[in-house]
XYZ file of C-alpha atoms in Angstrom:
100
model
C 44.962 162.596 142.214
C 43.323 159.248 141.492
C 43.247 158.313 145.182
C 41.638 161.659 146.003
C 38.919 161.171 143.383
C 38.325 157.642 144.595
C 38.009 158.716 148.234
C 35.691 161.578 147.223
C 33.514 159.138 145.284
C 33.367 156.761 148.260
C 32.407 159.651 150.553
C 29.637 160.639 148.119
C 28.378 157.038 147.997
C 28.289 156.907 151.820
C 26.362 160.173 151.868
C 23.765 158.831 149.422
C 23.219 155.828 151.710
C 21.980 158.053 154.543
C 18.246 157.913 154.957
C 15.480 158.981 157.280
C 14.156 157.196 159.235
C 17.077 154.791 159.614
C 15.027 151.571 159.850
C 12.797 152.360 156.861
C 14.394 155.080 154.713
C 11.826 157.202 152.927
C 14.002 160.286 152.466
C 17.562 159.928 151.196
C 20.309 162.239 150.022
C 19.988 162.509 146.201
C 22.139 160.159 144.180
C 23.964 161.202 141.013
C 21.104 160.661 138.492
C 18.697 162.662 140.641
C 21.218 165.494 141.085
C 21.739 165.619 137.302
C 17.966 165.612 136.735
C 17.391 168.466 139.162
C 20.250 170.560 137.762
C 19.188 169.963 134.145
C 15.560 170.835 134.886
C 16.613 174.009 136.663
C 18.977 174.947 133.820
C 16.131 174.382 131.366
C 14.160 177.164 133.006
C 16.884 179.683 132.124
C 17.604 178.516 128.564
C 15.556 179.108 125.397
C 15.326 177.260 122.095
C 17.200 174.054 121.398
C 19.218 174.331 124.610
C 15.994 174.243 126.604
C 14.865 171.088 124.825
C 18.255 169.399 125.414
C 18.215 170.336 129.103
C 14.688 168.983 129.567
C 15.571 165.808 127.649
C 18.569 165.326 129.944
C 16.333 165.883 132.969
C 13.886 163.235 131.713
C 16.706 160.777 130.963
C 18.337 161.245 134.362
C 14.961 160.918 136.092
C 14.291 157.701 134.176
C 17.667 156.316 135.281
C 16.890 157.300 138.870
C 13.446 155.655 138.698
C 14.941 152.469 137.255
C 17.588 152.318 139.975
C 14.952 152.826 142.676
C 12.690 150.210 141.101
C 15.450 147.605 140.860
C 17.680 148.411 143.839
C 15.450 150.400 146.225
C 16.200 149.836 149.910
C 12.574 149.003 150.771
C 9.163 148.502 149.190
C 8.325 152.215 149.437
C 11.417 153.261 147.458
C 10.750 150.573 144.823
C 7.109 151.701 144.555
C 8.293 155.308 144.231
C 10.563 154.269 141.354
C 7.661 152.495 139.648
C 5.316 155.477 140.037
C 7.910 157.930 138.684
C 8.644 155.608 135.734
C 4.926 155.386 134.888
C 4.529 159.173 135.145
C 7.509 159.671 132.827
C 6.111 157.214 130.285
C 2.725 158.933 130.316
C 4.268 162.409 129.984
C 6.556 161.399 127.101
C 3.706 159.575 125.347
C 1.508 162.654 125.750
C 4.241 164.908 124.371
C 4.753 162.624 121.379
C 1.032 162.437 120.684
C 0.481 166.212 120.833
């Protein structure tokens, strides 16, 4: 069981390394934080009340983790810049929500 999980994880990691174009990846298969962010944001559209707020908070947290990883470990300057822009947008949106 453990070997199967490990090999599945390695296959997922290889899949997330694929990018287009190969020499200067701009588009990549989503990594785990981005998948969690997308699923949580989509779930938030179907949930009301406190569950909606928790789903959106999870989406923001996962997006922040994704942006940090891109900023620190992005494969090229474009991916690092993308991480920085998304982090700034998140900060502005959270600050606006707190101020309102």
